[in-house]
XYZ file of C-alpha atoms in Angstrom:
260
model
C 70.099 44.649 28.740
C 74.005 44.157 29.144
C 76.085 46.631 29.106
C 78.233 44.561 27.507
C 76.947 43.966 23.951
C 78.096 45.849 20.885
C 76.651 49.559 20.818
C 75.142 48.705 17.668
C 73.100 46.058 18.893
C 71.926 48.299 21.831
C 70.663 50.575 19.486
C 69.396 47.994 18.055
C 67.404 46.404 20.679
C 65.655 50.011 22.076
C 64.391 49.994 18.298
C 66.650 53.186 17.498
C 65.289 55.415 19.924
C 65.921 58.861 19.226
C 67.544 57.684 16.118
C 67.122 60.199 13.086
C 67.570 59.401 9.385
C 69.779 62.765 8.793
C 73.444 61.610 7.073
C 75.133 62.205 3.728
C 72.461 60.380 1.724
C 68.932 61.710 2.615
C 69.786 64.046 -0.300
C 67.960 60.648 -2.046
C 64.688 61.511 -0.426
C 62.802 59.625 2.041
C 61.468 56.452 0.368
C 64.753 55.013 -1.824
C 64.357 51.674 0.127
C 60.587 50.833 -0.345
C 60.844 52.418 -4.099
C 63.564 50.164 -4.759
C 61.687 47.165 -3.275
C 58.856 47.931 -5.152
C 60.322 47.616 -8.606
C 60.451 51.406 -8.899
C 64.231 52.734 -8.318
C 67.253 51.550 -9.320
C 69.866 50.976 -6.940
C 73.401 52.913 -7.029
C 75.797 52.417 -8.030
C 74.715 48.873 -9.738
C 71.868 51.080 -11.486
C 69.947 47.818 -11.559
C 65.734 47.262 -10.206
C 65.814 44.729 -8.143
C 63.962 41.895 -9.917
C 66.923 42.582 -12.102
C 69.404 42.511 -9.384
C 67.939 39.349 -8.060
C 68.081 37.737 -11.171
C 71.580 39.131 -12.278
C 73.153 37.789 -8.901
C 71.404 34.765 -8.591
C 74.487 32.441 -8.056
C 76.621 34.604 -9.385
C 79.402 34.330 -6.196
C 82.142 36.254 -6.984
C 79.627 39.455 -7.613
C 78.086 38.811 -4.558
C 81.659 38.542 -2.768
C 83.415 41.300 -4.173
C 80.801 44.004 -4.703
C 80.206 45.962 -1.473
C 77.489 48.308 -2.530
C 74.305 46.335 -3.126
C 74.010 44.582 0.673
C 72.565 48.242 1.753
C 70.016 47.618 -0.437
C 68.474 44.598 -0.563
C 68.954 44.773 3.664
C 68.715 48.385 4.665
C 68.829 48.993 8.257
C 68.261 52.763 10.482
C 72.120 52.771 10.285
C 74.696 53.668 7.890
C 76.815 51.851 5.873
C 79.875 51.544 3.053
C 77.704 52.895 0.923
C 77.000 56.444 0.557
C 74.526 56.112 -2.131
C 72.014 54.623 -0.282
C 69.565 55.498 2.441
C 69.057 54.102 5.961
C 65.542 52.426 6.475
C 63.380 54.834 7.554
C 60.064 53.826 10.382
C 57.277 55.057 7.805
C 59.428 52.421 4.875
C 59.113 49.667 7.531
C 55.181 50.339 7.887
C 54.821 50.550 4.152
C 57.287 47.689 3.060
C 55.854 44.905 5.751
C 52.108 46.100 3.969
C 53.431 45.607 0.818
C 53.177 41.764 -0.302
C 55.530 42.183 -3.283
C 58.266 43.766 -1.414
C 58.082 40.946 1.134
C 58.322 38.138 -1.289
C 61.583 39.993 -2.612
C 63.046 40.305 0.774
C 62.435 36.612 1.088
C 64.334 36.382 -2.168
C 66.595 38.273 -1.654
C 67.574 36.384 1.885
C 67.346 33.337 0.056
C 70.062 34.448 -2.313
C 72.393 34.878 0.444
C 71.688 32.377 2.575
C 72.956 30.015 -1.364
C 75.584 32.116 -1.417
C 76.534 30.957 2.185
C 76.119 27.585 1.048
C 72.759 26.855 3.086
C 69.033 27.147 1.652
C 65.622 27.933 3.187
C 63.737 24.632 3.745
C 60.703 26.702 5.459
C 59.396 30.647 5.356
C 57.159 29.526 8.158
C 59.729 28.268 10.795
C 63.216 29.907 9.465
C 64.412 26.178 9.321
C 67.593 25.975 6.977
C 69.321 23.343 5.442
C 72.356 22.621 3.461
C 72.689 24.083 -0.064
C 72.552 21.826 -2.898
C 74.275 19.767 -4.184
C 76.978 19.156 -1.332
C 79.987 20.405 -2.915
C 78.657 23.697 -3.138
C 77.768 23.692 0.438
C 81.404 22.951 0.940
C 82.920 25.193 -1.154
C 80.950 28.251 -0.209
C 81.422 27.279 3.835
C 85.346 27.772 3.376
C 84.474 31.016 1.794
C 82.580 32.448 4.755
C 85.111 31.209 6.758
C 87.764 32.692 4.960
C 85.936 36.083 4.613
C 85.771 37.673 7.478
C 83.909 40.511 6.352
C 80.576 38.440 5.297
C 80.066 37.715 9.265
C 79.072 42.032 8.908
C 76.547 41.211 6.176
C 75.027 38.446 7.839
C 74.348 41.354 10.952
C 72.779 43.620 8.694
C 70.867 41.244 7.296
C 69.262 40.000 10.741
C 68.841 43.467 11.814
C 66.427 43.475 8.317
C 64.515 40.552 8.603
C 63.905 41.926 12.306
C 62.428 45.409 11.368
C 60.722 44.000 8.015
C 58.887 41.682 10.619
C 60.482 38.278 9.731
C 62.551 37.904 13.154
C 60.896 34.532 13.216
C 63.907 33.306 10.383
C 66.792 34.725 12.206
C 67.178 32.164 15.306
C 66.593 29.403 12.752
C 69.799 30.906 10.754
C 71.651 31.644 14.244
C 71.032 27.554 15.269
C 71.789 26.214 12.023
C 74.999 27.619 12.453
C 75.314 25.918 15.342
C 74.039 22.542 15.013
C 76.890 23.021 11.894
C 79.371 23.444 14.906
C 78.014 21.596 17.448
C 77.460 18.461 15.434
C 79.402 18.841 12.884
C 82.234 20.722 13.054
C 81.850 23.241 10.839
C 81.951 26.513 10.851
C 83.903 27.118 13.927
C 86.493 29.699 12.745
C 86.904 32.509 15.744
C 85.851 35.159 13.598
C 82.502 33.597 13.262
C 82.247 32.015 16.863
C 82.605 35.884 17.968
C 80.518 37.205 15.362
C 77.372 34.888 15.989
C 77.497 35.349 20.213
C 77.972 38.475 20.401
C 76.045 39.914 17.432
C 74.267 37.197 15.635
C 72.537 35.817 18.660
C 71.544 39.421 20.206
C 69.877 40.445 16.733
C 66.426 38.873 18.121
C 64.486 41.641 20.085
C 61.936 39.529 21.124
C 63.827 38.827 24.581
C 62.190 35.092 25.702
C 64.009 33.921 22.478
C 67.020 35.926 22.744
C 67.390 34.684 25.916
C 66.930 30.509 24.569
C 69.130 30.834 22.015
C 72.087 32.921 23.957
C 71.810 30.549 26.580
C 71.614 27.482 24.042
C 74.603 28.710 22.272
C 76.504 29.282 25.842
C 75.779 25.442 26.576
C 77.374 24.129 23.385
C 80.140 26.496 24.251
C 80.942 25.111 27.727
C 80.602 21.773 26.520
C 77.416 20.805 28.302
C 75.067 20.261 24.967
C 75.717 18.995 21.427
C 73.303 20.423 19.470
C 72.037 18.072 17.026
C 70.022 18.443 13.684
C 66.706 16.400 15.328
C 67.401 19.579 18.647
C 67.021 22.147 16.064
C 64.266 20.899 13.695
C 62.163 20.195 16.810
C 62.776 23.434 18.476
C 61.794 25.276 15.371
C 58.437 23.063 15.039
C 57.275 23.372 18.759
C 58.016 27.109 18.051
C 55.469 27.013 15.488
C 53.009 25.471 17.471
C 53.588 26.799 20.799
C 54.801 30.173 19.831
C 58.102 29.734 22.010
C 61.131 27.891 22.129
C 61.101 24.632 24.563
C 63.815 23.834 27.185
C 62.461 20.457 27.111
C 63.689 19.874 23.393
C 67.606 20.179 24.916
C 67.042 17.855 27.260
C 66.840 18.170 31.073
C 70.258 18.067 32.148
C 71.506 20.658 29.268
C 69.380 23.684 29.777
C 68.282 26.033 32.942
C 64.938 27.166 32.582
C 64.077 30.989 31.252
């Protein structure tokens, strides 16, 4: 592992190790996150379930811009964050969440939420493929809000981090190179702030380490000007994914990609 990624997504990677889940909110009790997934506890400070939440913020963009305190609980994570009132994910939560068929169709919800609210949609649970939201102007519109909020590249972390421990790493490469077919192809996207963002953290929050590896060195090829990454490039990577159960250098083309 290099020394040089962010000490968050080291801890990451090693799964936490030695990690515990003391800090200023185990007061709650141990099982806030999987209670609140199942229906059961209402998140603070919203005070909402979160079938309600889900409903409530359904396309409702300013909420989900300008409220901080909810992302920590509809994507907790074993760290920390802005909000005090809620718990870090806990290893006997993952176990019981990823059993727990309900709470995994809200997480999927819940995802898919965000991922409108980025101005892109979920075309596939199976593959993580993504498209453009509907209808185009509101894929415009809320692509020059992510790129004029800065903070929302911090979400999108914690949100990856999620999917991985809830078991549904299989989506976040198919966010990561949607992104950047968008700037590859299409020029969009392309700010700094979420260039940096997605290489350094976006890209490393994939612990399985043969498709870590694809999609760093995928993203470093576009970056040096030796690959466009087109739309057909990204649907057919996803697929032979599917089928093969890895990523293919061959979809890139020969002269575009070392081999892993």
């Amino acid at each position: 592992m290099s020394k040089n990624l962010p000490r968050d997504i080291r801890a990451f990677l090693i799964g936490y190790q030695g990690n515990e889940t003391s800090g200023a909110s185990q007061e709650l009790g141990p099982n806030d996150n999987l209670e609140f997934y199942q229906n059961r506890l209402r998140c603070r400070p919203d005070g909402l379930l979160v079938d309600e939440a889900l409903a409530q913020w359904q396309g409702d963009y300013d909420e989900l811009e300008f409220n901080h305190g909810y992302i920590q609980w509809l994507f907790p994570i074993q760290e920390d964050g802005m909000n005090f009132l809620a718990q870090r994910l806990t290893p006997h939560e993952i176990s019981a969440m990823k059993a727990d068929a309900q709470v995994m169709h809200r997480i999927i919800k819940s995802y898919s939420m965000m991922l409108e609210f980025y101005g892109m949609r979920l075309q596939s649970e199976e593959t993580g493929l993504l498209g453009r939201a509907l209808p185009p102007q509101n894929c415009s519109s809320r692509y020059r809000n992510l790129l004029r909020a800065p903070h929302n590249n911090l979400r999108i972390t914690r949100i990856l981090k999620c999917l991985s421990e809830l078991g549904l790493e299989r989506l976040n490469a198919g966010f990561v190179l949607h992104v950047l077919n968008e700037q590859s192809e299409n020029g969009e996207l392309k700010s700094p702030f979420i260039r940096d963002s997605m290489d350094r953290w976006w890209a490393n929050c994939i612990r399985d380490d043969y498709e870590r590896e694809w999609v760093g060195r995928t993203i470093g090829n576009v970056r040096i000007g030796q690959l466009v990454f087109t739309r057909q490039m990204y649907e057919k990577a996803l697929e032979g994914r599917r089928l093969t159960g890895k990523f293919s250098n061959e979809v890139l083309g020969t002269n575009a990609y070392s081999p892993v």
